[in-house]
Amino acid sequence: QVQLVESGGGLVQAGGSLRLSCAASGRTFRSYTMGWFRQVPGKEREFVAAVSWSGRSTDYTDSVKGRFTISRDNAKNTVWPQMNSLKPEDKAVFFCGGTPKGSGTYNPSDYNYWGQGTQVTVSS
């Protein structure tokens, strides 16, 4: 069993940066790919980035490549995306999720565990 708690969301101006964090409990965290998704009202949850259990493999949706970097620290059971050059269209609720599949897992239904989400708002 894995429990996930996100933090770090907030309001930032366009061009600014935020670092979200996802703290996990449970021994299986270290064997899971961890992903970040985002969701806006009326739309489906969208894949943003993922990092493999070892941290050696990462994957990003095209719209965030070059701006977001996902990392993890298995000793601290934490995964975080560093989000730079934020745009108004990045505004969403961000969720972290865990899956036993690889970092190229983009479908939310393949993720077994989810946090409660954290709001990111980017002003223009």
Coordinates of N, CA, C and O in Angstrom, one line a residue:
Q1 N 0.8 -1.2 0.0 CA 0.0 0.0 0.0 C 0.9 1.2 0.0 O 1.9 1.3 0.7
V2 N 0.5 2.2 -0.8 CA 1.3 3.5 -0.9 C 0.3 4.6 -0.7 O -0.8 4.6 -1.3
Q3 N 0.7 5.6 0.1 CA -0.1 6.8 0.3 C 0.7 8.0 -0.2 O 1.9 8.0 0.1
L4 N 0.1 8.9 -0.9 CA 0.8 10.0 -1.5 C 0.2 11.3 -1.1 O -1.0 11.4 -1.1
V5 N 1.1 12.2 -0.8 CA 0.6 13.6 -0.4 C 1.4 14.6 -1.2 O 2.6 14.7 -1.0
E6 N 0.7 15.4 -2.0 CA 1.3 16.5 -2.8 C 1.4 17.8 -2.0 O 0.5 18.0 -1.1
S7 N 2.3 18.6 -2.3 CA 2.4 19.9 -1.7 C 3.2 20.8 -2.7 O 3.8 20.3 -3.7
G8 N 3.2 22.1 -2.4 CA 4.0 23.0 -3.2 C 3.3 23.8 -4.3 O 3.9 24.7 -4.9
G9 N 2.0 23.6 -4.4 CA 1.3 24.4 -5.4 C 1.1 25.8 -4.9 O 1.4 26.2 -3.8
G10 N 0.6 26.6 -5.8 CA 0.3 28.0 -5.4 C 0.2 28.9 -6.7 O -0.1 28.4 -7.8
L11 N 0.3 30.2 -6.4 CA 0.1 31.2 -7.5 C 1.5 31.7 -7.9 O 2.3 32.1 -7.1
V12 N 1.7 31.8 -9.2 CA 3.0 32.3 -9.7 C 2.7 33.0 -11.0 O 1.7 32.7 -11.7
Q13 N 3.5 34.0 -11.3 CA 3.4 34.8 -12.5 C 4.0 34.0 -13.7 O 4.9 33.1 -13.5
A14 N 3.4 34.2 -14.9 CA 4.0 33.6 -16.1 C 5.5 33.8 -16.2 O 5.9 34.9 -15.9
G15 N 6.2 32.8 -16.5 CA 7.6 32.8 -16.6 C 8.3 32.4 -15.3 O 9.5 32.2 -15.2
G16 N 7.5 32.3 -14.2 CA 8.1 31.9 -12.9 C 8.2 30.4 -12.8 O 8.0 29.6 -13.7
S17 N 8.6 30.0 -11.6 CA 8.9 28.6 -11.3 C 8.2 28.2 -10.0 O 7.9 29.0 -9.1
L18 N 7.9 26.9 -10.0 CA 7.4 26.2 -8.8 C 8.0 24.8 -8.7 O 8.3 24.2 -9.8
R19 N 8.2 24.4 -7.5 CA 8.6 23.0 -7.3 C 7.5 22.3 -6.5 O 7.3 22.6 -5.3
L20 N 6.9 21.4 -7.1 CA 5.9 20.5 -6.3 C 6.7 19.4 -5.7 O 7.8 19.1 -6.0
S21 N 6.0 18.8 -4.7 CA 6.6 17.6 -4.0 C 5.5 16.6 -3.8 O 4.3 17.0 -3.5
C22 N 5.9 15.4 -3.8 CA 5.0 14.3 -3.5 C 5.7 13.4 -2.5 O 6.7 12.7 -2.8
A23 N 5.2 13.3 -1.3 CA 5.7 12.5 -0.2 C 4.9 11.2 -0.2 O 3.7 11.2 -0.1
A24 N 5.7 10.1 -0.2 CA 5.0 8.8 -0.2 C 5.3 8.0 1.1 O 6.4 8.1 1.6
S25 N 4.4 7.2 1.5 CA 4.6 6.2 2.5 C 4.4 4.8 2.0 O 3.6 4.7 1.1
G26 N 5.0 3.9 2.6 CA 4.9 2.5 2.1 C 6.2 2.0 1.4 O 6.8 2.8 0.7
R27 N 6.5 0.8 1.6 CA 7.7 0.2 1.1 C 7.8 0.1 -0.4 O 8.8 0.1 -1.0
T28 N 6.6 -0.1 -1.0 CA 6.6 -0.3 -2.5 C 6.9 0.9 -3.3 O 7.1 0.8 -4.5
F29 N 6.9 2.1 -2.7 CA 7.2 3.3 -3.4 C 8.5 3.1 -4.2 O 8.6 3.5 -5.4
R30 N 9.5 2.5 -3.6 CA 10.8 2.5 -4.3 C 10.8 1.6 -5.5 O 11.7 1.6 -6.3
S31 N 9.8 0.7 -5.7 CA 9.7 -0.1 -6.9 C 8.7 0.4 -7.9 O 8.5 -0.2 -8.9
Y32 N 8.1 1.6 -7.6 CA 7.1 2.1 -8.5 C 7.6 3.2 -9.4 O 8.4 4.1 -8.9
T33 N 7.2 3.3 -10.6 CA 7.3 4.5 -11.4 C 6.3 5.5 -10.8 O 5.2 5.2 -10.4
M34 N 6.8 6.7 -10.7 CA 6.0 7.8 -10.2 C 5.7 8.8 -11.3 O 6.7 9.3 -12.0
G35 N 4.5 9.2 -11.4 CA 4.1 10.1 -12.5 C 3.4 11.4 -11.9 O 2.9 11.3 -10.8
W36 N 3.4 12.4 -12.7 CA 2.6 13.6 -12.4 C 1.6 13.8 -13.5 O 2.0 13.7 -14.7
F37 N 0.4 14.1 -13.1 CA -0.6 14.4 -14.1 C -1.3 15.8 -13.7 O -1.0 16.3 -12.6
R38 N -2.0 16.4 -14.6 CA -2.7 17.6 -14.3 C -4.1 17.5 -14.8 O -4.4 16.8 -15.8
Q39 N -5.0 18.3 -14.2 CA -6.4 18.2 -14.6 C -7.0 19.6 -14.4 O -6.8 20.3 -13.4
V40 N -7.8 20.0 -15.4 CA -8.6 21.2 -15.4 C -10.1 20.8 -15.4 O -10.4 19.8 -15.9
P41 N -10.9 21.7 -14.9 CA -12.3 21.3 -14.8 C -12.9 21.0 -16.2 O -12.7 21.7 -17.2
G42 N -13.6 19.9 -16.2 CA -14.3 19.5 -17.5 C -13.4 18.7 -18.4 O -13.9 18.3 -19.5
K43 N -12.2 18.5 -18.0 CA -11.3 17.7 -18.9 C -10.7 16.5 -18.1 O -10.7 16.5 -16.9
E44 N -10.2 15.6 -18.9 CA -9.6 14.4 -18.3 C -8.2 14.7 -17.7 O -7.6 15.6 -18.1
R45 N -7.8 13.8 -16.8 CA -6.5 13.9 -16.2 C -5.5 13.7 -17.3 O -5.5 12.7 -18.1
E46 N -4.5 14.6 -17.4 CA -3.5 14.6 -18.5 C -2.1 14.2 -17.9 O -1.7 14.8 -16.9
F47 N -1.4 13.4 -18.6 CA 0.0 13.0 -18.3 C 0.9 14.2 -18.4 O 0.8 14.9 -19.4
V48 N 1.8 14.4 -17.5 CA 2.8 15.5 -17.5 C 4.2 14.9 -17.6 O 4.9 15.2 -18.5
A49 N 4.5 14.1 -16.6 CA 5.9 13.6 -16.6 C 5.9 12.3 -15.7 O 5.0 12.1 -14.9
A50 N 6.9 11.5 -15.9 CA 7.1 10.3 -15.0 C 8.6 10.0 -14.9 O 9.4 10.3 -15.8
V51 N 8.9 9.3 -13.8 CA 10.3 8.9 -13.5 C 10.2 7.4 -13.1 O 9.4 7.0 -12.3
S52 N 11.1 6.6 -13.6 CA 11.2 5.2 -13.3 C 11.6 5.0 -11.8 O 12.1 5.9 -11.2
W53 N 11.4 3.8 -11.4 CA 11.7 3.5 -10.0 C 13.2 3.8 -9.6 O 13.5 4.3 -8.5
S54 N 14.1 3.6 -10.6 CA 15.5 3.9 -10.3 C 15.9 5.4 -10.5 O 16.9 5.8 -10.0
G55 N 15.0 6.1 -11.1 CA 15.3 7.5 -11.4 C 16.1 7.7 -12.7 O 16.3 8.8 -13.1
R56 N 16.5 6.6 -13.4 CA 17.3 6.7 -14.5 C 16.5 7.0 -15.8 O 17.1 7.5 -16.8
S57 N 15.3 6.8 -15.8 CA 14.4 7.0 -17.0 C 13.3 8.0 -16.7 O 12.6 7.8 -15.7
T58 N 13.2 9.0 -17.5 CA 12.1 10.0 -17.4 C 11.4 10.1 -18.7 O 11.9 9.8 -19.8
D59 N 10.2 10.6 -18.6 CA 9.3 10.9 -19.8 C 8.5 12.1 -19.5 O 8.1 12.3 -18.4
Y60 N 8.2 12.9 -20.6 CA 7.5 14.1 -20.5 C 6.5 14.3 -21.6 O 6.8 13.8 -22.7
T61 N 5.4 14.9 -21.3 CA 4.6 15.3 -22.4 C 5.2 16.5 -23.2 O 6.0 17.2 -22.6
D62 N 5.0 16.6 -24.5 CA 5.7 17.5 -25.3 C 5.6 19.0 -24.8 O 6.6 19.7 -24.9
S63 N 4.5 19.3 -24.3 CA 4.2 20.7 -23.9 C 5.1 21.2 -22.7 O 5.2 22.4 -22.5
V64 N 5.7 20.3 -22.0 CA 6.5 20.7 -20.8 C 8.0 20.3 -21.0 O 8.8 20.7 -20.2
K65 N 8.3 19.7 -22.1 CA 9.8 19.3 -22.4 C 10.6 20.6 -22.4 O 10.3 21.6 -23.0
G66 N 11.7 20.6 -21.7 CA 12.6 21.7 -21.6 C 12.2 22.7 -20.5 O 13.0 23.6 -20.2
R67 N 11.1 22.5 -19.9 CA 10.6 23.4 -18.9 C 10.5 22.7 -17.5 O 10.8 23.3 -16.5
F68 N 10.1 21.5 -17.6 CA 9.8 20.7 -16.3 C 10.9 19.6 -16.2 O 11.4 19.0 -17.2
T69 N 11.3 19.3 -15.0 CA 12.3 18.3 -14.7 C 11.7 17.5 -13.5 O 11.5 18.0 -12.5
I70 N 11.6 16.2 -13.7 CA 11.1 15.3 -12.7 C 12.2 14.5 -12.0 O 13.1 14.1 -12.7
S71 N 12.2 14.4 -10.7 CA 13.3 13.8 -10.0 C 12.6 13.0 -8.8 O 11.5 13.2 -8.4
R72 N 13.4 12.1 -8.3 CA 13.0 11.4 -7.1 C 14.1 11.1 -6.2 O 15.3 11.0 -6.6
D73 N 13.8 10.9 -4.9 CA 14.8 10.5 -3.9 C 14.2 9.3 -3.2 O 13.3 9.5 -2.3
N74 N 14.6 8.1 -3.5 CA 14.0 6.9 -2.8 C 14.4 6.8 -1.4 O 13.6 6.2 -0.6
A75 N 15.5 7.4 -1.0 CA 15.8 7.4 0.5 C 14.8 8.2 1.3 O 14.6 8.0 2.5
K76 N 14.3 9.3 0.6 CA 13.3 10.1 1.3 C 11.9 9.9 0.9 O 11.0 10.6 1.3
N77 N 11.7 8.9 0.0 CA 10.3 8.6 -0.5 C 9.6 9.8 -1.0 O 8.5 10.1 -0.7
T78 N 10.4 10.6 -1.9 CA 9.8 11.8 -2.4 C 10.1 11.9 -3.9 O 11.1 11.4 -4.4
V79 N 9.1 12.5 -4.6 CA 9.3 12.7 -6.0 C 8.8 14.1 -6.3 O 7.8 14.6 -5.6
W80 N 9.5 14.8 -7.2 CA 9.1 16.2 -7.4 C 9.4 16.6 -8.8 O 10.4 16.2 -9.4
P81 N 8.5 17.5 -9.4 CA 8.8 18.1 -10.6 C 9.2 19.6 -10.4 O 8.6 20.3 -9.6
Q82 N 10.3 19.9 -10.9 CA 10.7 21.3 -10.9 C 10.1 22.0 -12.2 O 10.4 21.5 -13.3
M83 N 9.3 23.0 -12.0 CA 8.5 23.5 -13.1 C 9.0 25.0 -13.4 O 8.8 25.8 -12.5
N84 N 9.6 25.2 -14.5 CA 10.2 26.5 -14.9 C 9.4 27.1 -16.1 O 8.7 26.3 -16.8
S85 N 9.6 28.3 -16.3 CA 9.0 29.0 -17.4 C 7.5 28.7 -17.5 O 7.0 28.4 -18.6
L86 N 6.8 28.8 -16.4 CA 5.4 28.5 -16.3 C 4.6 29.4 -17.2 O 4.9 30.6 -17.3
K87 N 3.5 28.8 -17.8 CA 2.6 29.5 -18.7 C 1.2 29.5 -18.1 O 0.9 28.6 -17.4
P88 N 0.4 30.4 -18.5 CA -1.0 30.4 -18.0 C -1.7 29.1 -18.3 O -2.5 28.6 -17.5
E89 N -1.4 28.5 -19.4 CA -2.0 27.2 -19.8 C -1.5 26.0 -18.9 O -2.1 24.9 -19.0
D90 N -0.5 26.2 -18.1 CA -0.1 25.2 -17.1 C -1.1 25.2 -15.9 O -0.9 24.2 -15.1
K91 N -1.9 26.1 -15.8 CA -2.8 26.2 -14.6 C -3.7 24.9 -14.6 O -4.3 24.5 -15.5
A92 N -3.6 24.2 -13.4 CA -4.4 23.0 -13.2 C -4.2 22.5 -11.8 O -3.4 23.0 -11.1
V93 N -4.9 21.5 -11.5 CA -4.6 20.7 -10.3 C -3.7 19.6 -10.7 O -3.9 18.8 -11.6
F94 N -2.6 19.5 -10.0 CA -1.5 18.5 -10.3 C -1.6 17.4 -9.3 O -1.7 17.6 -8.1
F95 N -1.5 16.2 -9.8 CA -1.6 15.0 -9.0 C -0.4 14.1 -9.2 O 0.1 14.0 -10.4
C96 N 0.1 13.5 -8.2 CA 1.1 12.5 -8.4 C 0.5 11.1 -8.3 O -0.5 10.9 -7.5
G97 N 1.0 10.2 -9.0 CA 0.5 8.8 -9.0 C 1.6 7.8 -9.1 O 2.7 8.1 -9.5
G98 N 1.3 6.6 -8.7 CA 2.3 5.5 -8.7 C 1.8 4.3 -9.5 O 0.6 4.0 -9.4
T99 N 2.7 3.7 -10.3 CA 2.3 2.6 -11.1 C 3.5 1.6 -11.1 O 4.6 2.0 -11.1
P100 N 3.2 0.3 -11.2 CA 4.2 -0.7 -11.3 C 4.8 -0.8 -12.7 O 5.8 -1.5 -12.9
K101 N 4.2 -0.1 -13.6 CA 4.7 -0.1 -15.0 C 5.8 0.9 -15.2 O 6.2 1.6 -14.3
G102 N 6.3 0.9 -16.4 CA 7.5 1.7 -16.8 C 7.2 3.2 -16.8 O 6.0 3.6 -16.8
S103 N 8.2 4.0 -17.1 CA 8.0 5.5 -17.1 C 7.3 6.0 -18.3 O 6.8 7.1 -18.3
G104 N 7.1 5.1 -19.3 CA 6.3 5.5 -20.5 C 4.8 5.2 -20.3 O 4.2 4.9 -21.3
T105 N 4.4 5.2 -19.1 CA 3.0 4.9 -18.8 C 2.2 6.2 -18.7 O 2.4 7.0 -17.8
Y106 N 1.3 6.4 -19.7 CA 0.7 7.7 -19.8 C -0.8 7.7 -19.4 O -1.4 8.7 -19.2
N107 N -1.4 6.5 -19.3 CA -2.8 6.4 -19.1 C -3.0 6.4 -17.6 O -2.5 5.6 -16.8
P108 N -3.9 7.4 -17.1 CA -4.1 7.4 -15.6 C -4.7 6.1 -15.1 O -4.5 5.8 -13.9
S109 N -5.4 5.4 -15.9 CA -6.0 4.2 -15.3 C -5.0 3.1 -15.0 O -5.3 2.1 -14.3
D110 N -3.7 3.3 -15.5 CA -2.7 2.3 -15.2 C -2.0 2.6 -13.8 O -1.1 1.9 -13.4
Y111 N -2.4 3.7 -13.2 CA -1.8 4.1 -12.0 C -2.6 3.6 -10.8 O -3.8 3.8 -10.8
N112 N -2.0 3.0 -9.8 CA -2.7 2.3 -8.7 C -3.0 3.3 -7.6 O -4.0 3.1 -6.9
Y113 N -2.1 4.3 -7.4 CA -2.2 5.2 -6.3 C -2.2 6.6 -6.7 O -1.4 7.0 -7.6
W114 N -2.9 7.4 -6.0 CA -3.0 8.9 -6.3 C -3.0 9.7 -5.0 O -3.5 9.3 -3.9
G115 N -2.4 10.9 -5.1 CA -2.5 11.8 -4.1 C -3.8 12.7 -4.2 O -4.6 12.4 -5.1
Q116 N -4.0 13.6 -3.3 CA -5.2 14.4 -3.3 C -5.1 15.6 -4.3 O -6.2 16.2 -4.6
G117 N -4.0 15.9 -4.8 CA -3.8 17.0 -5.8 C -3.4 18.3 -5.1 O -3.7 18.6 -3.9
T118 N -2.7 19.2 -5.9 CA -2.3 20.5 -5.4 C -2.6 21.5 -6.6 O -2.2 21.2 -7.7
Q119 N -3.1 22.6 -6.3 CA -3.5 23.6 -7.3 C -2.3 24.4 -7.7 O -1.6 25.0 -6.9
V120 N -2.1 24.6 -9.0 CA -1.1 25.5 -9.6 C -1.9 26.5 -10.4 O -2.6 26.1 -11.3
T121 N -1.7 27.8 -10.1 CA -2.3 28.9 -10.9 C -1.2 29.8 -11.4 O -0.3 30.2 -10.6
V122 N -1.2 30.1 -12.7 CA -0.2 30.9 -13.3 C -0.9 32.1 -13.9 O -1.8 32.0 -14.7
S123 N -0.6 33.3 -13.4 CA -1.2 34.5 -13.9 C -0.4 35.1 -15.0 O 0.8 35.0 -15.1
S124 N -1.1 35.7 -16.0 CA -0.5 36.3 -17.1 C -0.1 37.7 -16.9 O -0.4 38.3 -15.9

